Amino acid sequence: MQGWTFLTNHAHVLLCVVRDPEARLRDVADMVGITERAAQRIVADLVEAGYLERTRQGRGNRYRLHPDVPLRHPLDRDTAIGQLVTLLTGIDARSGDVA
């Protein structure tokens, strides 16, 4: 019974790379149920908005969360992304590097 979900694909991709900062986007896309290209666009959005930092590590990338960036919707501006990540994953996101 697949319909709507409470979290967007952006949230799912973010949570995947928080859980595994060295994840391949191909694997993230498979977990979220989207194309690899869609995962790439979402990560680019998250990097551009300042939620993630991407650094090259060998042949892959490593992602670092910026936990103090506020959520985008006006109703949620008082909540930092790190708070949401901690709530949904149990990972203390305050350090930024959540590996």
GROMACS .gro file of C-alpha atoms in nm:
model
   99
    1MET     CA    1   0.000   0.000   0.000
    2GLN     CA    2   0.230   0.275  -0.129
    3GLY     CA    3   0.076   0.619  -0.118
    4TRP     CA    4   0.211   0.927   0.043
    5THR     CA    5   0.473   0.945   0.318
    6PHE     CA    6   0.554   1.202   0.583
    7LEU     CA    7   0.910   1.255   0.461
    8THR     CA    8   1.015   1.381   0.119
    9ASN     CA    9   1.281   1.225  -0.100
   10HIS     CA   10   1.511   1.510   0.009
   11ALA     CA   11   1.469   1.402   0.372
   12HIS     CA   12   1.524   1.036   0.288
   13VAL     CA   13   1.842   1.107   0.090
   14LEU     CA   14   1.972   1.330   0.368
   15LEU     CA   15   1.909   1.062   0.629
   16CYS     CA   16   2.083   0.800   0.414
   17VAL     CA   17   2.402   1.004   0.380
   18VAL     CA   18   2.391   1.097   0.749
   19ARG     CA   19   2.379   0.728   0.837
   20ASP     CA   20   2.659   0.650   0.590
   21PRO     CA   21   2.863   0.961   0.494
   22GLU     CA   22   3.057   0.762   0.233
   23ALA     CA   23   2.750   0.606   0.070
   24ARG     CA   24   2.744   0.576  -0.307
   25LEU     CA   25   2.453   0.768  -0.455
   26ARG     CA   26   2.359   0.458  -0.653
   27ASP     CA   27   2.299   0.278  -0.322
   28VAL     CA   28   2.118   0.577  -0.173
   29ALA     CA   29   1.890   0.591  -0.477
   30ASP     CA   30   1.809   0.221  -0.440
   31MET     CA   31   1.725   0.263  -0.070
   32VAL     CA   32   1.502   0.565  -0.132
   33GLY     CA   33   1.341   0.419  -0.444
   34ILE     CA   34   1.448   0.690  -0.687
   35THR     CA   35   1.688   0.709  -0.980
   36GLU     CA   36   2.057   0.774  -0.929
   37ARG     CA   37   2.018   1.100  -1.122
   38ALA     CA   38   1.740   1.212  -0.886
   39ALA     CA   39   1.965   1.132  -0.587
   40GLN     CA   40   2.243   1.340  -0.746
   41ARG     CA   41   2.005   1.635  -0.793
   42ILE     CA   42   1.882   1.608  -0.436
   43VAL     CA   43   2.236   1.600  -0.295
   44ALA     CA   44   2.323   1.901  -0.511
   45ASP     CA   45   2.018   2.082  -0.366
   46LEU     CA   46   2.124   1.993  -0.011
   47VAL     CA   47   2.481   2.108  -0.075
   48GLU     CA   48   2.364   2.432  -0.237
   49ALA     CA   49   2.129   2.503   0.056
   50GLY     CA   50   2.414   2.450   0.303
   51TYR     CA   51   2.281   2.138   0.474
   52LEU     CA   52   2.559   1.914   0.343
   53GLU     CA   53   2.922   1.959   0.250
   54ARG     CA   54   3.065   1.723  -0.009
   55THR     CA   55   3.436   1.641  -0.021
   56ARG     CA   56   3.612   1.411  -0.260
   57GLN     CA   57   3.766   1.106  -0.094
   58GLY     CA   58   3.952   0.880  -0.334
   59ARG     CA   59   3.708   0.774  -0.605
   60GLY     CA   60   3.403   0.862  -0.395
   61ASN     CA   61   3.258   1.141  -0.187
   62ARG     CA   62   3.219   1.198   0.185
   63TYR     CA   63   2.930   1.404   0.316
   64ARG     CA   64   2.929   1.623   0.625
   65LEU     CA   65   2.612   1.760   0.780
   66HIS     CA   66   2.593   2.125   0.891
   67PRO     CA   67   2.356   2.066   1.184
   68ASP     CA   68   2.279   2.429   1.269
   69VAL     CA   69   2.117   2.521   0.937
   70PRO     CA   70   1.744   2.586   0.994
   71LEU     CA   71   1.471   2.401   0.811
   72ARG     CA   72   1.337   2.585   0.506
   73HIS     CA   73   0.962   2.607   0.564
   74PRO     CA   74   0.849   2.920   0.756
   75LEU     CA   75   0.666   2.702   1.010
   76ASP     CA   76   0.988   2.511   1.086
   77ARG     CA   77   1.249   2.790   1.082
   78ASP     CA   78   1.305   2.754   1.458
   79THR     CA   79   1.427   2.396   1.411
   80ALA     CA   80   1.779   2.314   1.295
   81ILE     CA   81   1.836   2.024   1.058
   82GLY     CA   82   2.055   1.858   1.323
   83GLN     CA   83   1.760   1.840   1.560
   84LEU     CA   84   1.551   1.663   1.298
   85VAL     CA   85   1.833   1.423   1.211
   86THR     CA   86   1.886   1.338   1.577
   87LEU     CA   87   1.515   1.280   1.627
   88LEU     CA   88   1.481   1.052   1.324
   89THR     CA   89   1.809   0.859   1.349
   90GLY     CA   90   1.919   0.874   1.711
   91ILE     CA   91   2.256   1.002   1.586
   92ASP     CA   92   2.388   1.308   1.769
   93ALA     CA   93   2.427   1.536   1.468
   94ARG     CA   94   2.576   1.831   1.659
   95SER     CA   95   2.930   1.731   1.569
   96GLY     CA   96   2.856   1.776   1.198
   97ASP     CA   97   3.057   1.469   1.102
   98VAL     CA   98   2.805   1.201   1.186
   99ALA     CA   99   2.996   0.890   1.082
   0.00000   0.00000   0.00000
